[in-house]
Amino acid sequence: MNLDRLFSHLAGFMDQYLVLPVLFHLHWMAWDDLAFDWCLICVYGLFAVLVTYAVCLPLEHWRPVERWQNRKAVLVDVFYTLLNRVGVVPIVTFVLFYQAQTWSTALLVRHGFIPPTLDSLVPGLFGHPLLTFCLYALILDCADYWRHRLSHAFRWWYALHSLHHAQRQMSFWSDDRNHLLDDVIAFFWFFAIGLAIGIPPLQFPILLLGLKFIESVSHANIRLSYGPLEWLVVSPRFHRFHHGLRAAGRQSCNYASVFPIWDIIFRTADFRNEYLPTGDARAPEALVTGGYLAQQAAGLKLFCQALAKSWASLGIGRAA
Amino acid sequence: MITRRLALSLPMALAAAPSAHAQAAPPLAFALNSAAGSVTIIDMKSRQPLRTEPTFREPSHWALTRDRKTLLVCDAGGNGLFMFDPRTAAPLGHRRIADPYQLGFTPDNKYLAVNALRLNFIDFYDAATLALVKRFEAGHWPSHLDFSPDSRWSFHSLQKSNSLVSIDLATLSQRWSVPVGDTPAGVLWHRGKILVCIMGARGFVEVNPENGRITRQIVTGDGAHNIFIDTRRNVLYVSNRGPGRTGLTALDPASFEILRDYPISGGPDDIGIDPQGRIWICLRFAEAVAVLDPQTGDYTTIPVGRSPHGIFLNTMLREPGLITAERI
Ligand SMILES: [Zn+2]
Ligand SMILES: [Zn+2]
């Protein structure tokens, strides 16, 4: 049995014996079709976490950049990862924003715009799902570069993103450490892009996990660069530079998640072979060592303060 | 390997076939892999997958044009409508239309009705040109549909509004919308009545098409999803999606008395029936098509792509009368 089939079986089992009984008793059977998709996300997500763990843990022991007294600060990142990868945050975001999503798509369709797919737009692409997938990966990574870069440029947005930067003990668990509001913004960001170019082909979940794997590894506490391939794929060295104390805040570098090519093209790449301590010196301690809820609350507070500041400066500007 | 199989099976099919044009086609099954963006073409004789044809993202259901020359496959996630030669499975191109999840031609071949589940649209397209004629926003998540055989009315289940809506096809106006139960799905016109599967309950309801009144409630199994009629052998089938026990229930089409229960695991979805009466069933989780012998209840499986949803058997082309995904 191949991996793909095994995952479908596991997801089917989970759907049949865990999810459907709940949906049935709550009179939510309308979600039956999507329930299986969600189970697939969970199964694949769990697999990705296990693989990342199996690969990164020995590497972090072998060539760590930093040695820590204790790993308590890492625990909260583990929680973030499980929440995000094993499908809780994706499903909650999806269900919460389903109406907004369909409402806006329906609005566009009513005005004659039917969202296309890349393989219907680019001649010769249809029937080549692997090529189509690669093109989607590039475009979506570029979109993510700009989302990330903009999240450093606006005070209110960085107030949310600083949660990601606050971690002083950065490890392969840190990739999913984000403020919920930041996740919501990302959701809508990619939804808008989906309206323009459609969703990627569905038949390559393993490749999709491969891309997420690169992101996880890039956060790992490993003294590792990809040498002559540094320009091709984001390495732990490349992304650690982005997490360096100096790079927190408005002026930063190495924004790319998977392909450094965007930093090269848009002139934000820094390939110096240095392994700097990570963190955000201005982040309140709750954002660094607080529990999940404390971090979320601190992030929200920073966000509100930043918004108020922006409003105030806007008001002063007008008065003057 | 694949070409050899094709070469072997073709002459066999031709030799066995009488002279009629439709019967000369090699018997092929089309499994629509909803999470793989493809259609697996299966040689029904050797029960081996021959090849896959690409779609965009999410092929779910099919409809056959009245001249039986084109098989339409809808792709909701890719906003596409794909055409195939039903005899050879040769691809005939695609069109961009909004979110087609479930579709059907009116028996008079005037309209193609499309349920756009995610967008809450019930769309009527001109059957010849595929130009949009009228759009209804009657409720949430239109899922399955059927028509009265005289093409006066259409019926659509609204999965999230818990209702059934009927449209007058002469005036293209809504006739009524009635609550039918928790999460209605499969819809079938049957002997002057409308049968609607109720997923949140344990069976289906019989509805009077004149006024939308429920006249009977029949228990089959948990999560009754879709309802089919084997027109040659006169058996009704209801697929039950669970939770827990899943499978097919066979019923007497007149009395609705349960004839037999077929437990099937792996997420059974749409079905087709071959000339020998065997039931071909898409198994969503098992990534396979099961071929069930209704006499013994035994089945074997054929591997296909991820999450197979709808299935079309081109042996249906040999039969006279109306062919829809539920009238098989
Ligand atoms: Zn950043
Ligand atoms: Zn990072």
XYZ file of C-alpha atoms and ligand atoms in Angstrom:
650
model
C 0.000 0.000 0.000
C 1.453 3.366 -0.922
C 1.668 6.253 1.533
C -1.128 8.184 -0.124
C -3.576 5.304 0.159
C -2.562 4.650 3.757
C -3.273 8.292 4.658
C -6.675 8.147 2.962
C -7.511 5.015 4.946
C -6.412 6.606 8.219
C -8.355 9.787 7.440
C -11.395 7.708 6.472
C -11.175 5.784 9.736
C -10.880 9.015 11.710
C -13.824 10.510 9.796
C -16.031 7.452 10.246
C -15.430 6.781 13.903
C -14.467 10.157 15.390
C -15.811 13.041 13.323
C -19.030 11.777 11.719
C -20.578 10.570 15.002
C -20.088 14.079 16.390
C -21.475 15.756 13.250
C -24.430 13.360 13.227
C -25.394 14.040 16.821
C -24.980 17.792 16.470
C -27.069 17.793 13.242
C -24.116 19.076 11.250
C -24.089 16.366 8.573
C -23.997 19.057 5.877
C -20.264 19.260 6.665
C -19.813 15.551 5.943
C -17.900 16.032 2.677
C -15.546 18.595 4.162
C -15.034 16.444 7.249
C -13.038 13.919 5.231
C -10.868 16.692 3.760
C -10.244 17.960 7.272
C -9.267 14.479 8.459
C -6.835 14.268 5.547
C -5.296 17.595 6.623
C -4.933 16.252 10.170
C -3.334 12.981 9.082
C -0.908 14.672 6.687
C -0.167 17.364 9.273
C 0.632 14.799 11.946
C 2.875 12.913 9.533
C 4.727 16.141 8.702
C 5.277 16.903 12.386
C 6.657 13.407 12.991
C 9.020 13.575 10.003
C 10.232 17.051 10.957
C 10.803 15.876 14.519
C 12.681 12.766 13.388
C 14.961 14.771 11.074
C 15.535 17.929 13.110
C 15.991 16.529 16.600
C 19.217 14.611 15.804
C 20.511 17.566 13.766
C 19.829 20.001 16.626
C 21.786 17.697 18.935
C 24.599 17.262 16.455
C 25.303 20.867 15.433
C 23.329 23.269 17.591
C 23.828 27.001 17.128
C 22.909 27.610 20.750
C 22.945 25.383 23.830
C 20.119 26.103 26.250
C 19.943 25.513 30.013
C 16.385 24.291 29.648
C 13.907 23.979 26.786
C 10.862 25.318 28.614
C 10.449 28.232 26.180
C 10.248 25.730 23.325
C 7.142 24.052 24.760
C 4.764 26.794 23.693
C 6.075 26.496 20.116
C 5.260 22.780 20.181
C 1.722 23.750 21.119
C 1.542 26.255 18.218
C 2.754 23.593 15.805
C 0.217 20.984 16.869
C -2.589 23.550 16.804
C -1.692 24.628 13.276
C -0.470 21.470 11.631
C -2.917 18.991 13.038
C -5.780 20.983 11.680
C -7.403 22.860 14.539
C -6.552 26.381 13.420
C -7.131 25.648 9.679
C -10.594 24.198 10.317
C -11.648 26.944 12.726
C -10.453 29.668 10.339
C -12.150 27.880 7.473
C -15.498 27.450 9.216
C -15.467 30.974 10.641
C -14.697 32.619 7.337
C -16.538 30.262 5.030
C -19.437 32.692 4.672
C -17.182 35.665 3.933
C -15.285 33.593 1.419
C -18.335 32.325 -0.482
C -20.076 35.671 -0.249
C -17.213 37.485 -1.964
C -16.706 34.747 -4.578
C -20.444 34.785 -5.359
C -20.317 38.569 -5.695
C -17.550 38.305 -8.296
C -19.352 35.498 -10.154
C -22.554 37.572 -10.225
C -20.543 40.304 -11.945
C -19.300 37.859 -14.554
C -15.876 36.979 -13.108
C -15.457 33.234 -12.684
C -12.187 32.575 -10.821
C -9.832 30.743 -13.198
C -7.046 28.273 -12.476
C -3.462 28.718 -13.683
C -3.750 25.669 -15.925
C -6.760 27.249 -17.624
C -4.932 30.573 -18.051
C -1.476 29.495 -19.191
C -1.507 27.705 -22.558
C 0.065 24.258 -22.487
C -0.151 23.878 -18.734
C -3.371 21.855 -18.583
C -2.694 18.149 -18.118
C 0.698 18.808 -16.475
C -0.262 18.889 -12.801
C 3.314 18.680 -11.500
C 4.409 21.698 -13.537
C 1.233 23.494 -12.499
C 1.978 22.724 -8.869
C 5.515 24.140 -9.165
C 4.211 27.329 -10.740
C 1.676 27.698 -7.913
C 4.414 27.074 -5.351
C 6.521 29.882 -6.849
C 3.663 32.379 -7.101
C 2.330 31.631 -3.620
C 5.847 31.872 -2.160
C 6.275 35.252 -3.834
C 2.938 36.355 -2.368
C 4.122 35.145 1.019
C 7.366 37.115 0.648
C 5.345 40.302 0.197
C 2.937 39.467 2.996
C 5.901 38.913 5.309
C 7.745 42.003 4.102
C 4.655 44.192 4.564
C 4.086 42.716 8.020
C 7.444 44.239 8.965
C 6.627 47.588 7.312
C 3.406 48.535 9.131
C 3.589 49.248 12.862
C 0.220 47.568 13.637
C 1.084 44.539 11.540
C 4.530 44.102 13.069
C 2.879 44.319 16.501
C 1.270 40.975 15.600
C 4.271 39.522 13.791
C 6.644 40.374 16.640
C 5.215 37.331 18.459
C 6.972 35.208 15.837
C 10.219 37.106 16.355
C 10.112 37.239 20.143
C 11.354 33.662 20.587
C 14.938 33.648 21.897
C 15.156 29.861 21.762
C 14.309 29.363 18.131
C 13.862 25.742 17.027
C 12.133 23.765 14.281
C 8.937 24.121 16.335
C 8.931 27.912 15.878
C 7.560 28.031 12.324
C 3.900 28.083 13.388
C 4.408 30.489 16.269
C 2.126 33.283 15.059
C -0.579 35.518 16.429
C -4.082 34.258 15.577
C -4.938 37.607 13.962
C -1.802 37.325 11.845
C -2.986 33.850 10.750
C -6.374 35.328 9.853
C -4.738 38.051 7.744
C -2.669 35.381 5.979
C -5.854 33.379 5.344
C -7.504 36.322 3.576
C -4.292 37.218 1.774
C -4.142 33.789 0.164
C -7.885 33.688 -0.373
C -7.632 36.882 -2.481
C -4.831 35.336 -4.513
C -6.913 32.180 -4.900
C -9.642 34.265 -6.510
C -7.181 35.407 -9.166
C -5.301 32.164 -9.897
C -7.330 29.384 -8.260
C -6.076 26.757 -5.860
C -3.073 24.485 -6.571
C -3.653 20.938 -7.854
C -4.626 18.649 -5.005
C -2.691 15.558 -5.958
C 0.647 16.475 -4.385
C 0.093 16.692 -0.636
C 3.544 15.205 -0.037
C 5.172 18.005 -2.058
C 3.105 20.541 -0.150
C 4.367 19.011 3.077
C 7.880 19.187 1.616
C 7.538 22.963 1.310
C 6.304 23.223 4.904
C 9.202 20.977 5.917
C 11.683 23.469 4.428
C 10.044 26.213 6.514
C 10.262 24.155 9.713
C 13.895 23.203 9.121
C 14.746 26.854 8.388
C 13.824 27.677 11.997
C 15.804 24.803 13.465
C 18.606 25.416 15.936
C 21.170 23.942 13.546
C 24.442 25.355 12.280
C 23.619 24.557 8.666
C 23.760 26.340 5.343
C 23.121 24.783 1.954
C 26.424 26.042 0.535
C 26.230 26.542 -3.237
C 22.450 25.973 -3.038
C 21.880 28.802 -0.537
C 20.212 30.882 -3.248
C 17.818 28.053 -4.169
C 16.173 27.001 -0.904
C 15.859 28.824 2.425
C 18.322 27.293 4.904
C 18.512 27.492 8.719
C 21.344 30.023 8.304
C 19.326 32.189 5.894
C 16.198 32.352 8.039
C 18.102 32.666 11.329
C 19.561 35.873 9.919
C 15.982 37.146 9.548
C 15.340 36.216 13.167
C 18.526 37.933 14.334
C 18.094 40.640 16.991
C 19.165 43.299 14.508
C 16.630 42.164 11.923
C 13.549 42.490 14.175
C 11.211 45.356 13.341
C 10.912 47.695 10.389
C 14.284 47.166 8.705
C 14.842 43.515 8.039
C 16.141 41.075 5.436
C 15.683 37.487 4.230
C 11.875 37.519 4.208
C 11.402 34.499 1.934
C 9.849 31.314 3.337
C 10.997 28.733 0.801
C 12.731 30.345 -2.188
C 15.371 33.049 -1.454
C 15.031 34.152 -5.067
C 12.454 36.775 -3.971
C 14.952 38.356 -1.584
C 17.527 38.386 -4.366
C 15.149 39.955 -6.907
C 13.738 42.530 -4.483
C 17.153 43.254 -2.952
C 16.593 42.143 0.627
C 18.858 39.081 0.660
C 21.764 38.811 3.081
C 23.986 35.759 2.625
C 26.531 36.540 5.379
C 27.725 33.361 7.015
C 26.801 34.385 10.567
C 24.650 32.729 13.188
C 23.193 35.471 15.348
C 21.218 35.282 18.574
C 17.496 35.542 17.840
C 14.664 37.530 19.396
C 13.075 40.951 19.460
C 14.704 43.230 22.046
C 11.583 45.431 22.264
C 9.120 42.601 22.780
C 7.519 42.512 26.266
C 8.500 39.478 28.308
C 4.977 37.994 28.067
C 5.516 37.666 24.328
C 8.759 35.792 24.895
C 8.212 33.448 27.798
C 4.440 33.668 28.366
C 2.096 30.765 27.756
C -0.069 30.551 24.648
C -2.882 32.738 25.991
C -0.489 35.251 27.568
C 1.299 35.628 24.225
C -1.946 36.049 22.327
C -3.159 38.655 24.825
C 0.161 40.529 24.780
C 0.156 40.517 20.974
C -3.395 41.848 20.869
C -2.497 44.602 23.338
C 0.533 45.639 21.261
C -1.651 45.590 18.154
C -4.266 47.889 19.732
C -1.577 50.261 21.007
C 0.015 50.386 17.550
C -3.353 51.068 15.939
C -4.092 53.847 18.449
C -0.673 55.366 17.786
C -1.260 55.275 14.038
C -4.670 56.925 14.491
C -3.229 59.567 16.778
C -0.402 60.429 14.407
C -2.987 60.608 11.626
C -5.053 63.049 13.738
C -2.031 65.208 14.579
C -1.053 65.228 10.954
C -4.477 66.561 9.994
C -4.519 69.203 12.728
C -1.150 70.437 11.600
C 1.880 -2.818 -20.003
C -1.078 -0.503 -20.244
C -1.058 -0.445 -24.050
C -0.839 -4.226 -24.138
C -3.833 -4.494 -21.885
C -5.734 -2.091 -24.119
C -4.723 -4.024 -27.219
C -5.898 -7.249 -25.639
C -9.196 -5.962 -24.360
C -10.239 -4.076 -27.496
C -10.604 -7.008 -29.909
C -12.353 -8.992 -27.189
C -14.892 -6.253 -26.706
C -15.370 -5.895 -30.446
C -15.783 -9.617 -30.992
C -18.398 -9.882 -28.271
C -20.332 -6.874 -29.524
C -23.287 -7.091 -31.883
C -23.427 -4.718 -34.841
C -25.117 -1.715 -33.247
C -22.861 1.341 -33.076
C -23.250 2.046 -29.381
C -22.499 -1.553 -28.532
C -19.200 -1.520 -30.398
C -17.686 0.677 -27.676
C -15.236 -1.058 -25.322
C -16.870 -1.230 -21.898
C -15.275 1.531 -19.854
C -15.918 2.874 -16.385
C -15.112 6.498 -15.554
C -14.257 7.116 -11.884
C -14.158 10.805 -10.959
C -11.306 11.303 -8.470
C -12.515 14.344 -6.572
C -9.310 14.960 -4.595
C -6.892 14.102 -7.402
C -8.206 16.307 -10.202
C -8.488 13.381 -12.578
C -10.739 10.734 -14.083
C -9.592 7.111 -13.983
C -10.662 5.152 -17.070
C -11.190 1.480 -16.193
C -11.497 -1.416 -18.624
C -14.633 -3.089 -17.305
C -13.708 -6.482 -18.783
C -10.276 -6.894 -17.218
C -11.186 -4.583 -14.300
C -7.871 -2.798 -14.720
C -7.351 0.959 -14.789
C -6.270 1.886 -18.332
C -5.266 5.519 -17.884
C -6.207 8.769 -16.176
C -7.520 11.894 -17.863
C -6.810 15.258 -16.220
C -9.394 17.767 -15.034
C -8.572 20.914 -13.071
C -9.173 20.161 -9.394
C -12.266 18.410 -8.161
C -14.389 16.300 -10.537
C -17.518 15.158 -8.718
C -20.549 14.329 -10.877
C -21.474 13.703 -14.513
C -24.333 14.108 -17.011
C -24.851 12.652 -20.462
C -26.149 14.792 -23.331
C -29.418 13.559 -24.820
C -27.722 12.555 -28.081
C -25.397 10.439 -25.892
C -22.362 11.798 -27.698
C -20.902 13.842 -24.856
C -20.274 13.035 -21.225
C -20.048 16.155 -19.085
C -17.958 16.026 -15.904
C -18.177 18.927 -13.502
C -15.220 20.283 -11.558
C -16.384 22.595 -8.775
C -12.980 23.492 -7.310
C -11.598 24.333 -10.763
C -14.741 26.086 -12.059
C -14.660 23.826 -15.104
C -16.965 21.630 -17.131
C -15.147 18.821 -18.941
C -16.373 16.926 -21.997
C -15.523 13.348 -22.917
C -16.550 10.930 -25.628
C -18.548 8.453 -23.522
C -17.665 5.539 -25.834
C -13.887 5.979 -26.000
C -13.185 8.321 -23.051
C -11.403 10.680 -25.444
C -11.306 14.195 -23.935
C -13.328 16.751 -25.932
C -12.319 19.973 -24.191
C -13.603 22.058 -21.308
C -15.553 25.223 -20.517
C -15.307 27.632 -17.603
C -18.497 27.792 -15.546
C -19.056 28.758 -11.927
C -18.650 26.081 -9.248
C -20.435 23.139 -10.908
C -20.985 20.504 -8.233
C -23.984 18.548 -9.516
C -25.686 18.803 -12.888
C -28.406 17.395 -15.127
C -30.079 17.996 -18.486
C -33.832 18.553 -18.432
C -35.540 15.589 -20.157
C -36.649 17.862 -23.050
C -32.985 18.824 -23.476
C -33.716 22.535 -23.162
C -31.590 23.334 -20.120
C -28.568 22.109 -18.256
C -29.278 22.641 -14.562
C -26.206 23.104 -12.356
C -26.089 23.208 -8.571
C -23.223 25.444 -7.446
C -23.026 24.147 -3.883
C -20.444 26.529 -2.430
C -21.850 29.649 -4.052
C -25.497 28.820 -3.265
C -26.502 29.159 -6.930
C -28.930 27.022 -8.891
C -28.013 27.867 -12.484
C -29.891 27.077 -15.679
C -27.776 27.031 -18.835
C -28.977 26.693 -22.418
C -28.325 22.999 -23.156
C -26.997 23.715 -26.652
C -24.824 26.795 -26.099
C -24.111 26.526 -22.341
C -25.016 30.212 -22.015
C -26.372 31.100 -18.570
C -30.142 31.649 -18.815
C -31.236 32.105 -15.211
C -29.736 31.971 -11.728
C -31.620 31.190 -8.517
C -30.368 31.872 -5.017
C -32.901 29.749 -3.200
C -30.955 28.747 -0.085
C -27.706 27.304 1.185
C -25.678 24.503 -0.409
C -27.790 23.163 -3.302
C -26.518 19.595 -3.641
C -28.579 17.088 -5.684
C -31.293 17.529 -8.324
C -33.820 15.786 -10.561
C -36.702 16.648 -12.908
C -40.238 15.545 -13.618
C -40.122 13.374 -16.785
C -42.388 15.853 -18.624
C -39.780 18.600 -18.001
C -42.284 20.808 -16.181
C -40.434 20.969 -12.871
C -37.008 20.605 -11.346
C -36.224 19.697 -7.719
C -33.084 20.616 -5.789
C -32.069 19.630 -2.269
C -30.538 22.432 -0.202
C -28.103 20.669 2.083
C -27.600 23.455 4.597
C -31.067 25.022 4.466
C -32.637 21.601 5.195
C -35.109 22.130 2.375
C -36.202 21.007 -1.073
C -36.916 23.656 -3.700
C -38.919 23.185 -6.905
C -38.623 25.318 -10.027
C -41.173 25.679 -12.835
C -39.166 25.079 -16.000
C -41.679 26.720 -18.347
C -41.496 30.080 -16.602
C -38.162 29.527 -14.787
C -39.679 30.605 -11.507
C -39.601 29.060 -8.042
C -42.733 27.009 -7.253
C -42.140 26.147 -3.618
C -39.474 25.530 -1.020
C -40.252 23.173 1.838
C -38.358 21.856 4.873
C -37.725 18.121 4.403
C -35.328 17.206 7.203
C -31.804 17.504 8.516
C -29.267 17.766 5.638
C -31.134 16.591 2.521
C -28.952 15.100 -0.239
C -29.905 12.652 -3.066
C -33.027 13.487 -5.087
C -34.913 11.076 -7.374
C -38.166 11.383 -9.308
C -39.845 8.025 -8.740
C -43.315 6.956 -9.884
C -44.819 10.418 -9.705
C -43.172 11.271 -6.380
C -39.895 12.835 -5.295
C -37.616 10.834 -3.011
C -35.097 12.797 -0.944
C -32.334 11.262 1.184
C -31.964 12.813 4.629
C -28.368 12.515 5.808
C -29.025 13.761 9.319
C -31.741 11.133 9.747
C -31.801 7.444 8.939
C -33.409 7.194 5.524
C -35.376 9.088 2.911
C -38.675 10.912 2.564
C -41.276 10.740 -0.196
C -42.525 14.162 -1.266
C -45.599 15.077 -3.315
C -44.207 17.092 -6.269
C -47.431 19.106 -6.567
C -47.187 20.814 -3.202
C -43.996 19.650 -1.506
C -45.827 17.729 1.246
C -44.034 14.764 2.792
C -46.143 11.662 2.216
C -43.902 8.909 3.629
C -40.711 8.455 5.642
C -38.588 5.363 5.085
C -35.764 4.157 7.327
C -32.682 2.641 5.589
C -29.537 3.446 7.569
C -27.541 6.242 9.203
C -26.511 9.106 6.964
C -28.617 8.149 3.904
C -26.835 10.039 1.158
C -27.986 9.159 -2.333
C -30.712 7.147 -4.004
C -30.515 5.225 -7.295
C -32.828 3.093 -9.370
C -31.701 0.050 -11.323
C -34.167 0.539 -14.157
C -33.634 -2.905 -15.675
C -34.056 -4.969 -12.549
C -36.327 -2.575 -10.740
C -34.440 -2.210 -7.496
C -33.961 0.985 -5.489
C -30.605 1.511 -3.801
C -29.818 3.939 -1.010
C -26.211 4.610 -0.014
C -25.699 5.117 3.713
C -22.657 7.100 4.755
C -22.720 6.479 8.470
C -21.430 7.305 11.103
C -20.370 3.792 11.922
C -21.935 1.225 9.625
C -21.868 2.196 5.943
C -23.209 0.480 2.864
C -26.033 0.061 0.398
C -29.659 -0.757 1.132
C -31.711 -2.432 -1.615
C -35.448 -1.706 -1.555
C -38.558 -2.745 -3.413
C -39.423 0.252 -5.632
C -43.163 -0.013 -4.960
C -43.480 -0.901 -1.294
C -40.069 0.459 -0.180
C -39.676 -2.779 1.724
C -35.985 -3.457 2.471
C -34.788 -6.381 0.356
C -31.215 -6.538 1.506
C -28.421 -4.639 3.258
C -24.900 -4.628 1.852
C -22.319 -3.496 4.394
C -19.469 -1.782 2.531
C -16.539 -0.020 4.141
C -14.225 2.607 2.679
C -16.739 5.430 2.273
C -19.218 4.269 -0.422
C -20.498 7.086 -2.645
C -22.016 7.062 -6.142
C -22.786 3.815 -7.969
C -23.225 2.374 -11.447
C -24.728 -0.946 -12.551
C -23.218 -3.062 -15.319
C -25.177 -5.255 -17.778
C -24.678 -8.289 -15.517
C -26.291 -6.439 -12.633
C -23.078 -5.987 -10.651
C -22.849 -2.744 -8.721
C -19.791 -0.515 -9.193
C -19.300 1.664 -6.148
C -16.880 4.549 -5.570
C -15.108 4.159 -2.217
C -13.943 7.618 -1.126
C -11.473 6.659 1.634
C -10.258 3.443 0.039
C -9.273 5.223 -3.220
C -10.963 2.384 -5.036
C -13.998 1.273 -6.981
C -15.759 -1.796 -5.565
C -17.545 -4.238 -7.856
C -20.303 -5.898 -5.852
C -22.209 -9.023 -6.799
C -25.712 -8.326 -5.438
C -26.487 -12.061 -5.286
C -23.653 -12.993 -2.949
C -22.856 -9.603 -1.416
C -19.144 -10.156 -2.162
C -17.057 -7.471 -3.758
C -13.605 -6.898 -5.225
C -11.890 -3.528 -5.596
C -10.046 -1.662 -8.353
C -7.536 1.026 -7.310
C -8.290 4.549 -8.602
C -7.292 8.097 -7.557
C -7.869 9.976 -4.320
C -11.483 10.324 -3.115
C -13.475 8.896 -6.085
C -16.927 10.494 -6.063
C -19.067 9.912 -9.204
C -18.902 6.934 -11.577
C -20.129 6.477 -15.150
C -20.303 3.092 -16.898
C -20.511 3.437 -20.674
C -22.336 0.096 -20.874
C -25.374 2.209 -19.978
C -25.252 3.499 -23.555
C -26.661 0.126 -24.619
C -29.877 0.736 -22.714
C -32.822 2.697 -24.079
C -34.450 5.547 -22.199
C -33.253 8.300 -19.926
C -29.760 7.984 -18.432
C -28.893 10.067 -15.389
C -26.442 9.491 -12.572
C -29.263 8.125 -10.412
C -31.212 6.272 -13.122
C -28.796 3.496 -13.955
Zn 9.570 38.299 10.126
Zn 10.430 32.736 11.027
